[in-house]
PDB file of C-alpha atoms and ligand atoms in Angstrom:
ATOM      1  CA  MET A  16      20.720   2.824  -1.403  1.00 62.00           C
ATOM      2  CA  LEU A  17      24.357   1.846  -1.943  1.00 79.00           C
ATOM      3  CA  ALA A  18      24.442  -1.378   0.052  1.00 84.00           C
ATOM      4  CA  TYR A  19      26.915  -3.233  -2.175  1.00 90.00           C
ATOM      5  CA  ARG A  20      30.540  -3.507  -0.999  1.00 92.00           C
ATOM      6  CA  HIS A  21      32.909  -5.387  -3.257  1.00 91.00           C
ATOM      7  CA  ALA A  22      35.143  -6.199  -0.254  1.00 92.00           C
ATOM      8  CA  PHE A  23      32.735  -9.079   0.559  1.00 91.00           C
ATOM      9  CA  HIS A  24      33.268 -10.639  -2.865  1.00 95.00           C
ATOM     10  CA  ALA A  25      36.873  -9.789  -3.789  1.00 96.00           C
ATOM     11  CA  GLY A  26      38.762 -12.584  -5.506  1.00 97.00           C
ATOM     12  CA  ASN A  27      35.679 -14.738  -6.167  1.00 98.00           C
ATOM     13  CA  HIS A  28      35.216 -16.741  -9.388  1.00 98.00           C
ATOM     14  CA  ALA A  29      33.659 -13.730 -11.113  1.00 98.00           C
ATOM     15  CA  ASP A  30      36.660 -11.530 -10.283  1.00 98.00           C
ATOM     16  CA  VAL A  31      39.023 -14.155 -11.670  1.00 98.00           C
ATOM     17  CA  LEU A  32      37.269 -14.214 -15.049  1.00 98.00           C
ATOM     18  CA  LYS A  33      36.689 -10.438 -15.130  1.00 98.00           C
ATOM     19  CA  HIS A  34      40.222  -9.369 -14.229  1.00 98.00           C
ATOM     20  CA  CYS A  35      41.897 -11.960 -16.398  1.00 98.00           C
ATOM     21  CA  VAL A  36      39.912 -10.773 -19.448  1.00 98.00           C
ATOM     22  CA  LEU A  37      40.514  -7.118 -18.565  1.00 98.00           C
ATOM     23  CA  GLN A  38      44.260  -7.701 -18.350  1.00 98.00           C
ATOM     24  CA  GLN A  39      44.290  -9.470 -21.731  1.00 98.00           C
ATOM     25  CA  ILE A  40      42.360  -6.640 -23.408  1.00 98.00           C
ATOM     26  CA  LEU A  41      44.771  -4.030 -22.030  1.00 98.00           C
ATOM     27  CA  MET A  42      47.796  -6.063 -23.069  1.00 98.00           C
ATOM     28  CA  TYR A  43      46.370  -6.115 -26.570  1.00 98.00           C
ATOM     29  CA  MET A  44      45.878  -2.324 -26.468  1.00 98.00           C
ATOM     30  CA  ASN A  45      49.542  -2.014 -25.433  1.00 98.00           C
ATOM     31  CA  GLN A  46      50.672  -3.503 -28.732  1.00 98.00           C
ATOM     32  CA  LYS A  47      50.002  -0.268 -30.582  1.00 98.00           C
ATOM     33  CA  ASP A  48      52.163   2.824 -29.841  1.00 97.00           C
ATOM     34  CA  LYS A  49      49.272   5.270 -29.571  1.00 98.00           C
ATOM     35  CA  PRO A  50      48.170   6.034 -25.962  1.00 98.00           C
ATOM     36  CA  TYR A  51      44.684   5.116 -24.751  1.00 98.00           C
ATOM     37  CA  TRP A  52      42.287   5.732 -21.893  1.00 98.00           C
ATOM     38  CA  VAL A  53      40.636   3.206 -19.610  1.00 98.00           C
ATOM     39  CA  ILE A  54      37.335   4.375 -18.170  1.00 98.00           C
ATOM     40  CA  ASP A  55      36.252   2.252 -15.202  1.00 98.00           C
ATOM     41  CA  THR A  56      32.633   3.307 -14.581  1.00 98.00           C
ATOM     42  CA  HIS A  57      32.220   1.250 -11.369  1.00 98.00           C
ATOM     43  CA  ALA A  58      35.695   1.130  -9.870  1.00 98.00           C
ATOM     44  CA  GLY A  59      35.212  -0.103  -6.287  1.00 98.00           C
ATOM     45  CA  ALA A  60      37.990   0.449  -3.732  1.00 97.00           C
ATOM     46  CA  GLY A  61      40.923  -0.600  -5.930  1.00 98.00           C
ATOM     47  CA  MET A  62      42.559  -3.044  -3.511  1.00 97.00           C
ATOM     48  CA  TYR A  63      41.134  -5.588  -1.054  1.00 97.00           C
ATOM     49  CA  SER A  64      42.513  -7.534   1.889  1.00 97.00           C
ATOM     50  CA  LEU A  65      41.580 -11.199   1.783  1.00 97.00           C
ATOM     51  CA  ALA A  66      42.505 -11.339   5.459  1.00 95.00           C
ATOM     52  CA  SER A  67      39.762  -8.836   6.352  1.00 93.00           C
ATOM     53  CA  ASP A  68      36.486  -9.640   8.117  1.00 92.00           C
ATOM     54  CA  TYR A  69      34.642  -8.517   4.979  1.00 93.00           C
ATOM     55  CA  ALA A  70      36.400 -11.022   2.722  1.00 94.00           C
ATOM     56  CA  ASN A  71      36.008 -13.779   5.313  1.00 90.00           C
ATOM     57  CA  THR A  72      32.294 -13.315   5.922  1.00 91.00           C
ATOM     58  CA  LYS A  73      31.587 -15.772   3.131  1.00 92.00           C
ATOM     59  CA  SER A  74      35.189 -16.393   2.037  1.00 93.00           C
ATOM     60  CA  GLU A  75      34.208 -16.308  -1.629  1.00 96.00           C
ATOM     61  CA  TYR A  76      37.860 -16.030  -2.648  1.00 97.00           C
ATOM     62  CA  LEU A  77      38.403 -19.614  -1.459  1.00 97.00           C
ATOM     63  CA  ASP A  78      36.285 -20.805  -4.396  1.00 96.00           C
ATOM     64  CA  GLY A  79      37.884 -18.212  -6.639  1.00 98.00           C
ATOM     65  CA  VAL A  80      41.452 -16.999  -6.834  1.00 98.00           C
ATOM     66  CA  ALA A  81      42.638 -19.215  -3.957  1.00 97.00           C
ATOM     67  CA  ARG A  82      42.063 -22.266  -6.149  1.00 98.00           C
ATOM     68  CA  LEU A  83      44.825 -20.970  -8.431  1.00 98.00           C
ATOM     69  CA  TRP A  84      47.375 -19.990  -5.773  1.00 97.00           C
ATOM     70  CA  ASP A  85      49.260 -23.287  -5.728  1.00 94.00           C
ATOM     71  CA  CYS A  86      48.772 -24.393  -9.319  1.00 97.00           C
ATOM     72  CA  ASP A  87      52.066 -25.056 -11.055  1.00 95.00           C
ATOM     73  CA  ASP A  88      50.473 -25.926 -14.398  1.00 97.00           C
ATOM     74  CA  LEU A  89      48.756 -22.590 -15.148  1.00 98.00           C
ATOM     75  CA  PRO A  90      48.348 -21.719 -18.828  1.00 97.00           C
ATOM     76  CA  PRO A  91      50.437 -18.611 -19.716  1.00 97.00           C
ATOM     77  CA  VAL A  92      47.417 -16.258 -19.693  1.00 97.00           C
ATOM     78  CA  LEU A  93      46.472 -17.263 -16.154  1.00 98.00           C
ATOM     79  CA  ARG A  94      50.127 -17.163 -15.122  1.00 98.00           C
ATOM     80  CA  GLU A  95      50.176 -13.506 -16.248  1.00 98.00           C
ATOM     81  CA  TYR A  96      47.102 -12.766 -14.120  1.00 98.00           C
ATOM     82  CA  MET A  97      48.556 -14.511 -11.068  1.00 98.00           C
ATOM     83  CA  ASN A  98      51.874 -12.689 -11.571  1.00 97.00           C
ATOM     84  CA  LEU A  99      49.998  -9.370 -11.454  1.00 98.00           C
ATOM     85  CA  ILE A 100      48.387 -10.374  -8.137  1.00 98.00           C
ATOM     86  CA  GLN A 101      51.711 -11.563  -6.784  1.00 97.00           C
ATOM     87  CA  LEU A 102      53.262  -8.159  -7.595  1.00 97.00           C
ATOM     88  CA  CYS A 103      50.703  -6.582  -5.208  1.00 97.00           C
ATOM     89  CA  ASN A 104      51.903  -8.831  -2.373  1.00 97.00           C
ATOM     90  CA  ASN A 105      55.074  -9.884  -0.631  1.00 93.00           C
ATOM     91  CA  LYS A 106      56.552 -12.966  -2.235  1.00 89.00           C
ATOM     92  CA  GLY A 107      54.515 -16.092  -1.498  1.00 87.00           C
ATOM     93  CA  ASP A 108      51.750 -14.107   0.224  1.00 94.00           C
ATOM     94  CA  TRP A 109      48.356 -13.705  -1.484  1.00 97.00           C
ATOM     95  CA  SER A 110      46.487 -11.623   1.105  1.00 97.00           C
ATOM     96  CA  LEU A 111      45.996  -8.529  -1.076  1.00 97.00           C
ATOM     97  CA  TYR A 112      43.688  -8.816  -4.067  1.00 98.00           C
ATOM     98  CA  PRO A 113      43.744  -6.102  -6.770  1.00 98.00           C
ATOM     99  CA  GLY A 114      40.446  -4.657  -7.982  1.00 98.00           C
ATOM    100  CA  SER A 115      39.955  -3.454 -11.534  1.00 98.00           C
ATOM    101  CA  PRO A 116      41.675  -0.034 -11.001  1.00 98.00           C
ATOM    102  CA  GLU A 117      44.807  -1.795  -9.755  1.00 98.00           C
ATOM    103  CA  VAL A 118      44.701  -4.331 -12.608  1.00 98.00           C
ATOM    104  CA  ILE A 119      44.497  -1.368 -14.983  1.00 98.00           C
ATOM    105  CA  ARG A 120      47.282   0.604 -13.265  1.00 98.00           C
ATOM    106  CA  ARG A 121      49.646  -2.348 -13.380  1.00 98.00           C
ATOM    107  CA  THR A 122      48.956  -3.081 -17.054  1.00 98.00           C
ATOM    108  CA  ILE A 123      48.785   0.296 -18.837  1.00 98.00           C
ATOM    109  CA  ARG A 124      51.850   2.258 -20.012  1.00 98.00           C
ATOM    110  CA  THR A 125      53.084   5.667 -18.783  1.00 98.00           C
ATOM    111  CA  ASP A 126      51.273   7.656 -21.510  1.00 98.00           C
ATOM    112  CA  ASP A 127      47.950   5.896 -21.009  1.00 98.00           C
ATOM    113  CA  ARG A 128      45.312   7.332 -18.668  1.00 98.00           C
ATOM    114  CA  MET A 129      42.646   6.016 -16.322  1.00 98.00           C
ATOM    115  CA  ARG A 130      39.337   7.575 -15.336  1.00 98.00           C
ATOM    116  CA  LEU A 131      37.675   5.984 -12.323  1.00 98.00           C
ATOM    117  CA  PHE A 132      34.095   6.416 -11.109  1.00 98.00           C
ATOM    118  CA  GLU A 133      32.880   5.233  -7.707  1.00 98.00           C
ATOM    119  CA  LEU A 134      29.742   6.322  -5.875  1.00 97.00           C
ATOM    120  CA  HIS A 135      30.033   4.615  -2.482  1.00 96.00           C
ATOM    121  CA  PRO A 136      31.546   7.173  -0.063  1.00 96.00           C
ATOM    122  CA  THR A 137      33.664   4.664   1.879  1.00 96.00           C
ATOM    123  CA  ASP A 138      34.951   2.854  -1.201  1.00 97.00           C
ATOM    124  CA  PHE A 139      35.604   6.184  -2.893  1.00 97.00           C
ATOM    125  CA  ASP A 140      37.755   7.294   0.082  1.00 97.00           C
ATOM    126  CA  ILE A 141      39.768   4.074  -0.084  1.00 97.00           C
ATOM    127  CA  LEU A 142      40.120   4.417  -3.850  1.00 98.00           C
ATOM    128  CA  GLN A 143      41.307   7.992  -3.392  1.00 98.00           C
ATOM    129  CA  GLU A 144      43.868   6.928  -0.810  1.00 97.00           C
ATOM    130  CA  ASN A 145      45.168   4.294  -3.239  1.00 96.00           C
ATOM    131  CA  PHE A 146      45.235   6.513  -6.335  1.00 96.00           C
ATOM    132  CA  GLU A 147      45.530  10.204  -5.351  1.00 91.00           C
ATOM    133  CA  ARG A 148      49.256  10.326  -6.042  1.00 93.00           C
ATOM    134  CA  ASP A 149      48.850   8.575  -9.373  1.00 96.00           C
ATOM    135  CA  ARG A 150      49.278  11.172 -12.119  1.00 95.00           C
ATOM    136  CA  GLN A 151      47.743   8.876 -14.722  1.00 98.00           C
ATOM    137  CA  ALA A 152      44.464   8.557 -12.819  1.00 98.00           C
ATOM    138  CA  LYS A 153      41.536  10.907 -12.308  1.00 98.00           C
ATOM    139  CA  LEU A 154      38.822   9.965  -9.824  1.00 98.00           C
ATOM    140  CA  PHE A 155      35.181  10.963  -9.805  1.00 98.00           C
ATOM    141  CA  LYS A 156      32.664  10.410  -7.006  1.00 97.00           C
ATOM    142  CA  SER A 157      29.807  10.397  -9.468  1.00 97.00           C
ATOM    143  CA  ASP A 158      27.462   8.100 -11.360  1.00 98.00           C
ATOM    144  CA  GLY A 159      29.517   6.123 -13.872  1.00 98.00           C
ATOM    145  CA  PHE A 160      26.502   5.423 -16.099  1.00 98.00           C
ATOM    146  CA  ALA A 161      25.488   9.052 -16.431  1.00 97.00           C
ATOM    147  CA  SER A 162      29.013  10.505 -16.537  1.00 97.00           C
ATOM    148  CA  LEU A 163      30.486   8.266 -19.222  1.00 98.00           C
ATOM    149  CA  LYS A 164      29.216  10.202 -22.216  1.00 96.00           C
ATOM    150  CA  ALA A 165      30.985  13.395 -21.124  1.00 97.00           C
ATOM    151  CA  LEU A 166      34.364  11.636 -21.522  1.00 98.00           C
ATOM    152  CA  LEU A 167      33.658  10.329 -25.016  1.00 98.00           C
ATOM    153  CA  PRO A 168      35.335  10.445 -27.389  1.00 98.00           C
ATOM    154  CA  PRO A 169      38.612  10.568 -25.436  1.00 98.00           C
ATOM    155  CA  PRO A 170      41.341  12.876 -26.820  1.00 97.00           C
ATOM    156  CA  THR A 171      43.471   9.955 -28.000  1.00 96.00           C
ATOM    157  CA  ARG A 172      40.515   8.303 -29.782  1.00 97.00           C
ATOM    158  CA  ARG A 173      41.493   4.969 -28.238  1.00 98.00           C
ATOM    159  CA  ALA A 174      39.784   3.673 -25.108  1.00 98.00           C
ATOM    160  CA  VAL A 175      38.561   0.706 -23.130  1.00 98.00           C
ATOM    161  CA  ILE A 176      35.335   1.325 -21.243  1.00 98.00           C
ATOM    162  CA  PHE A 177      34.953  -1.155 -18.392  1.00 98.00           C
ATOM    163  CA  MET A 178      31.467  -1.345 -16.873  1.00 98.00           C
ATOM    164  CA  ASP A 179      31.071  -3.479 -13.765  1.00 98.00           C
ATOM    165  CA  PRO A 180      27.903  -2.485 -11.856  1.00 98.00           C
ATOM    166  CA  PRO A 181      26.612  -4.391  -8.802  1.00 97.00           C
ATOM    167  CA  TYR A 182      23.194  -5.188 -10.408  1.00 96.00           C
ATOM    168  CA  GLU A 183      21.695  -5.194  -6.909  1.00 92.00           C
ATOM    169  CA  ILE A 184      19.116  -2.806  -8.278  1.00 93.00           C
ATOM    170  CA  LYS A 185      17.315  -4.195 -11.334  1.00 94.00           C
ATOM    171  CA  THR A 186      17.543  -0.840 -13.110  1.00 96.00           C
ATOM    172  CA  ASP A 187      21.289  -1.418 -13.573  1.00 97.00           C
ATOM    173  CA  TYR A 188      20.449  -3.732 -16.500  1.00 98.00           C
ATOM    174  CA  PRO A 189      18.706  -1.123 -18.689  1.00 98.00           C
ATOM    175  CA  LYS A 190      21.193   1.511 -17.529  1.00 98.00           C
ATOM    176  CA  VAL A 191      24.041  -0.561 -18.971  1.00 98.00           C
ATOM    177  CA  VAL A 192      22.261  -0.769 -22.324  1.00 98.00           C
ATOM    178  CA  ASP A 193      21.471   2.971 -22.372  1.00 98.00           C
ATOM    179  CA  ALA A 194      25.019   3.949 -21.371  1.00 98.00           C
ATOM    180  CA  LEU A 195      26.526   1.774 -24.104  1.00 98.00           C
ATOM    181  CA  GLN A 196      24.093   3.061 -26.702  1.00 98.00           C
ATOM    182  CA  GLU A 197      24.998   6.660 -25.830  1.00 98.00           C
ATOM    183  CA  GLY A 198      28.679   5.775 -25.678  1.00 98.00           C
ATOM    184  CA  LEU A 199      28.682   4.124 -29.086  1.00 98.00           C
ATOM    185  CA  ALA A 200      26.866   7.081 -30.614  1.00 98.00           C
ATOM    186  CA  ARG A 201      29.740   9.336 -29.524  1.00 98.00           C
ATOM    187  CA  PHE A 202      32.614   6.908 -29.858  1.00 98.00           C
ATOM    188  CA  ALA A 203      31.874   3.901 -32.043  1.00 98.00           C
ATOM    189  CA  GLU A 204      35.489   2.615 -32.051  1.00 97.00           C
ATOM    190  CA  GLY A 205      35.741   2.141 -28.271  1.00 98.00           C
ATOM    191  CA  VAL A 206      36.236  -1.270 -26.706  1.00 98.00           C
ATOM    192  CA  TYR A 207      33.247  -1.638 -24.369  1.00 98.00           C
ATOM    193  CA  VAL A 208      33.446  -4.365 -21.721  1.00 98.00           C
ATOM    194  CA  VAL A 209      30.372  -5.172 -19.621  1.00 98.00           C
ATOM    195  CA  TRP A 210      30.494  -7.613 -16.720  1.00 98.00           C
ATOM    196  CA  TYR A 211      27.257  -9.362 -15.708  1.00 98.00           C
ATOM    197  CA  PRO A 212      26.226 -12.001 -13.156  1.00 97.00           C
ATOM    198  CA  ILE A 213      24.444 -15.192 -14.186  1.00 97.00           C
ATOM    199  CA  LEU A 214      21.555 -15.411 -11.739  1.00 95.00           C
ATOM    200  CA  THR A 215      18.658 -17.869 -11.688  1.00 90.00           C
ATOM    201  CA  ARG A 216      16.186 -15.096 -12.446  1.00 87.00           C
ATOM    202  CA  GLY A 217      17.825 -14.590 -15.850  1.00 88.00           C
ATOM    203  CA  ASP A 218      17.901 -10.771 -16.093  1.00 93.00           C
ATOM    204  CA  HIS A 219      21.207 -11.001 -17.925  1.00 96.00           C
ATOM    205  CA  ILE A 220      19.568 -12.852 -20.833  1.00 96.00           C
ATOM    206  CA  ARG A 221      17.316  -9.891 -21.671  1.00 96.00           C
ATOM    207  CA  MET A 222      20.217  -7.470 -21.262  1.00 97.00           C
ATOM    208  CA  LEU A 223      22.400  -9.498 -23.638  1.00 98.00           C
ATOM    209  CA  GLU A 224      19.618  -9.513 -26.224  1.00 97.00           C
ATOM    210  CA  SER A 225      19.525  -5.716 -26.114  1.00 98.00           C
ATOM    211  CA  LEU A 226      23.310  -5.363 -26.144  1.00 98.00           C
ATOM    212  CA  ARG A 227      23.632  -7.615 -29.197  1.00 98.00           C
ATOM    213  CA  LYS A 228      21.451  -5.187 -31.139  1.00 98.00           C
ATOM    214  CA  LEU A 229      23.950  -2.353 -30.559  1.00 98.00           C
ATOM    215  CA  SER A 230      26.790  -3.755 -32.634  1.00 98.00           C
ATOM    216  CA  GLU A 231      27.808  -6.549 -34.970  1.00 97.00           C
ATOM    217  CA  LYS A 232      31.268  -6.813 -33.461  1.00 98.00           C
ATOM    218  CA  THR A 233      30.687  -8.551 -30.147  1.00 98.00           C
ATOM    219  CA  LEU A 234      32.105 -11.333 -28.025  1.00 98.00           C
ATOM    220  CA  ASN A 235      30.471 -13.006 -25.048  1.00 98.00           C
ATOM    221  CA  ILE A 236      32.580 -14.975 -22.566  1.00 98.00           C
ATOM    222  CA  ALA A 237      30.613 -16.669 -19.798  1.00 98.00           C
ATOM    223  CA  MET A 238      31.256 -19.284 -17.156  1.00 98.00           C
ATOM    224  CA  THR A 239      28.832 -21.170 -14.892  1.00 98.00           C
ATOM    225  CA  VAL A 240      30.449 -22.836 -11.884  1.00 98.00           C
ATOM    226  CA  GLN A 241      27.790 -23.149  -9.214  1.00 95.00           C
ATOM    227  CA  GLU A 242      24.312 -24.637  -8.719  1.00 94.00           C
ATOM    228  CA  PRO A 243      21.440 -22.603  -7.238  1.00 90.00           C
ATOM    229  CA  ASP A 244      21.246 -22.660  -3.427  1.00 87.00           C
ATOM    230  CA  GLU A 245      18.535 -24.546  -1.523  1.00 85.00           C
ATOM    231  CA  LYS A 246      16.116 -21.642  -2.069  1.00 85.00           C
ATOM    232  CA  GLY A 247      16.835 -21.614  -5.797  1.00 82.00           C
ATOM    233  CA  PHE A 248      18.955 -18.437  -5.711  1.00 86.00           C
ATOM    234  CA  GLY A 249      22.613 -17.515  -6.041  1.00 87.00           C
ATOM    235  CA  MET A 250      25.161 -16.312  -8.552  1.00 92.00           C
ATOM    236  CA  LEU A 251      25.736 -19.350 -10.743  1.00 96.00           C
ATOM    237  CA  GLY A 252      28.490 -17.721 -12.716  1.00 98.00           C
ATOM    238  CA  SER A 253      29.241 -14.578 -14.657  1.00 98.00           C
ATOM    239  CA  GLY A 254      30.147 -13.258 -18.045  1.00 98.00           C
ATOM    240  CA  LEU A 255      31.723 -10.458 -20.008  1.00 98.00           C
ATOM    241  CA  PHE A 256      30.074  -8.964 -23.044  1.00 98.00           C
ATOM    242  CA  ILE A 257      32.495  -7.050 -25.218  1.00 98.00           C
ATOM    243  CA  ILE A 258      31.827  -4.697 -28.109  1.00 98.00           C
ATOM    244  CA  ASN A 259      34.755  -4.237 -30.519  1.00 98.00           C
ATOM    245  CA  PRO A 260      36.821  -6.976 -28.831  1.00 98.00           C
ATOM    246  CA  PRO A 261      40.492  -7.475 -29.739  1.00 98.00           C
ATOM    247  CA  TRP A 262      40.456  -9.964 -32.602  1.00 97.00           C
ATOM    248  CA  THR A 263      42.805 -12.263 -30.647  1.00 97.00           C
ATOM    249  CA  LEU A 264      40.625 -12.482 -27.537  1.00 98.00           C
ATOM    250  CA  LYS A 265      38.322 -15.275 -28.666  1.00 98.00           C
ATOM    251  CA  ASP A 266      41.201 -17.671 -29.329  1.00 98.00           C
ATOM    252  CA  THR A 267      43.022 -16.604 -26.172  1.00 97.00           C
ATOM    253  CA  MET A 268      39.986 -17.385 -24.035  1.00 98.00           C
ATOM    254  CA  GLN A 269      39.290 -20.659 -25.883  1.00 97.00           C
ATOM    255  CA  GLU A 270      42.707 -21.773 -24.724  1.00 96.00           C
ATOM    256  CA  ILE A 271      42.178 -21.129 -21.030  1.00 97.00           C
ATOM    257  CA  MET A 272      38.457 -21.601 -20.343  1.00 98.00           C
ATOM    258  CA  PRO A 273      38.538 -25.424 -20.075  1.00 98.00           C
ATOM    259  CA  TYR A 274      41.313 -25.133 -17.478  1.00 98.00           C
ATOM    260  CA  LEU A 275      39.608 -22.292 -15.617  1.00 98.00           C
ATOM    261  CA  VAL A 276      36.230 -24.037 -15.448  1.00 98.00           C
ATOM    262  CA  GLU A 277      37.834 -27.238 -14.223  1.00 98.00           C
ATOM    263  CA  LYS A 278      39.646 -25.357 -11.446  1.00 98.00           C
ATOM    264  CA  LEU A 279      36.687 -23.201 -10.378  1.00 98.00           C
ATOM    265  CA  ALA A 280      33.879 -25.764 -10.768  1.00 98.00           C
ATOM    266  CA  GLN A 281      31.685 -26.249  -7.710  1.00 97.00           C
ATOM    267  CA  TYR A 282      29.583 -28.982  -9.340  1.00 96.00           C
ATOM    268  CA  PRO A 283      30.034 -31.498 -12.167  1.00 96.00           C
ATOM    269  CA  GLY A 284      27.891 -29.492 -14.634  1.00 95.00           C
ATOM    270  CA  ALA A 285      30.168 -26.419 -14.638  1.00 98.00           C
ATOM    271  CA  SER A 286      30.587 -25.030 -18.151  1.00 98.00           C
ATOM    272  CA  TYR A 287      31.652 -22.083 -20.286  1.00 98.00           C
ATOM    273  CA  GLU A 288      30.473 -20.353 -23.420  1.00 98.00           C
ATOM    274  CA  ILE A 289      32.324 -18.210 -25.915  1.00 98.00           C
ATOM    275  CA  SER A 290      30.111 -16.760 -28.616  1.00 96.00           C
TER     276      SER A 290
HETATM  277  C1  SAM B 316      31.181  -4.860  -8.669  1.00 57.36           C
HETATM  278  S1  SAM B 316      31.763  -3.462  -7.829  1.00 57.36           S
HETATM  279  C2  SAM B 316      33.138  -2.949  -8.748  1.00 57.36           C
HETATM  280  C3  SAM B 316      34.341  -3.818  -8.661  1.00 57.36           C
HETATM  281  C4  SAM B 316      35.510  -3.336  -9.466  1.00 57.36           C
HETATM  282  N1  SAM B 316      35.127  -2.957 -10.819  1.00 57.36           N
HETATM  283  C5  SAM B 316      36.563  -4.400  -9.548  1.00 57.36           C
HETATM  284  O1  SAM B 316      36.584  -5.164 -10.525  1.00 57.36           O
HETATM  285  O2  SAM B 316      37.411  -4.478  -8.654  1.00 57.36           O
HETATM  286  C6  SAM B 316      30.616  -2.205  -8.245  1.00 57.36           C
HETATM  287  C7  SAM B 316      30.939  -0.844  -7.639  1.00 57.36           C
HETATM  288  O3  SAM B 316      30.119   0.134  -8.251  1.00 57.36           O
HETATM  289  C8  SAM B 316      29.763   1.110  -7.286  1.00 57.36           C
HETATM  290  N2  SAM B 316      28.569   1.783  -7.841  1.00 57.36           N
HETATM  291  C9  SAM B 316      27.273   1.408  -7.788  1.00 57.36           C
HETATM  292  N3  SAM B 316      26.516   2.195  -8.576  1.00 57.36           N
HETATM  293  C10 SAM B 316      27.377   3.087  -9.154  1.00 57.36           C
HETATM  294  C11 SAM B 316      27.212   4.132 -10.116  1.00 57.36           C
HETATM  295  N4  SAM B 316      26.004   4.406 -10.626  1.00 57.36           N
HETATM  296  N5  SAM B 316      28.298   4.828 -10.504  1.00 57.36           N
HETATM  297  C12 SAM B 316      29.529   4.544 -10.003  1.00 57.36           C
HETATM  298  N6  SAM B 316      29.750   3.568  -9.097  1.00 57.36           N
HETATM  299  C13 SAM B 316      28.686   2.837  -8.686  1.00 57.36           C
HETATM  300  C14 SAM B 316      29.543   0.310  -6.027  1.00 57.36           C
HETATM  301  O4  SAM B 316      29.672   1.141  -4.887  1.00 57.36           O
HETATM  302  C15 SAM B 316      30.664  -0.748  -6.144  1.00 57.36           C
HETATM  303  O5  SAM B 316      31.824  -0.326  -5.487  1.00 57.36           O
END
């Protein structure tokens, strides 16, 4: 059942948006002294080689992070994101791409904690290899949707819940809504971040409608960069739906989205939405 491997997609346009927003949210959390948790319900392997056969099957990173490698006019927010990637590599080399657990590890402070869920046995083993000596991290080879509620509320009563499912199975959409509903019932103050793909079949639209009913404090950041393929399919873009977003995030993203869309556009109609 678990066919999805993020190694095929690492560093694509969706990762750029997702990891840049995640980093900004954590940097905001860092402004307050009190420690917090980051719960990554769908963690993946943690680190990816862009030189691998997986990454080069479709070379999605070439239309993603690679378009930013040589830019010397990056806005400060994107410079921060690229600096984080550069810290994972030898100087001037970009062959390693950090997944969400690594973005989290490199952004949180020593008293903060991470809880990582990953179901795929191979990706879990790689994640474990990358994180087993990390005293701030705890790893679980279990269902991130079902397990989330047991961790809420976290002891520090501050947390970011990052939910990034593959959506290869249609049931992921209602599972996201159910998991957030249960999460909010136990821990209403949490910052909940849901990534979603923009596909031609439009499943994300129904999910967003349901998510909007869960809270009044929401922010949606979405970017469309690609046209459907010749069969009318494909991931046209992606978005992040956030409940209880940092109040600064909307303005921060307004500043960089025009630049990001221009750099990542694969057709003249590429666009973004912040709502
Ligand atoms: C999009 S990838 C995650 C990428 C990662 N968050 C990142 O940004 O680097 C989704 C991951 O979720 C895993 N997965 C799928 N269903 C899951 C579930 N119910 N619970 C936990 N992990 C799951 C998949 O094996 C895959 O590695």
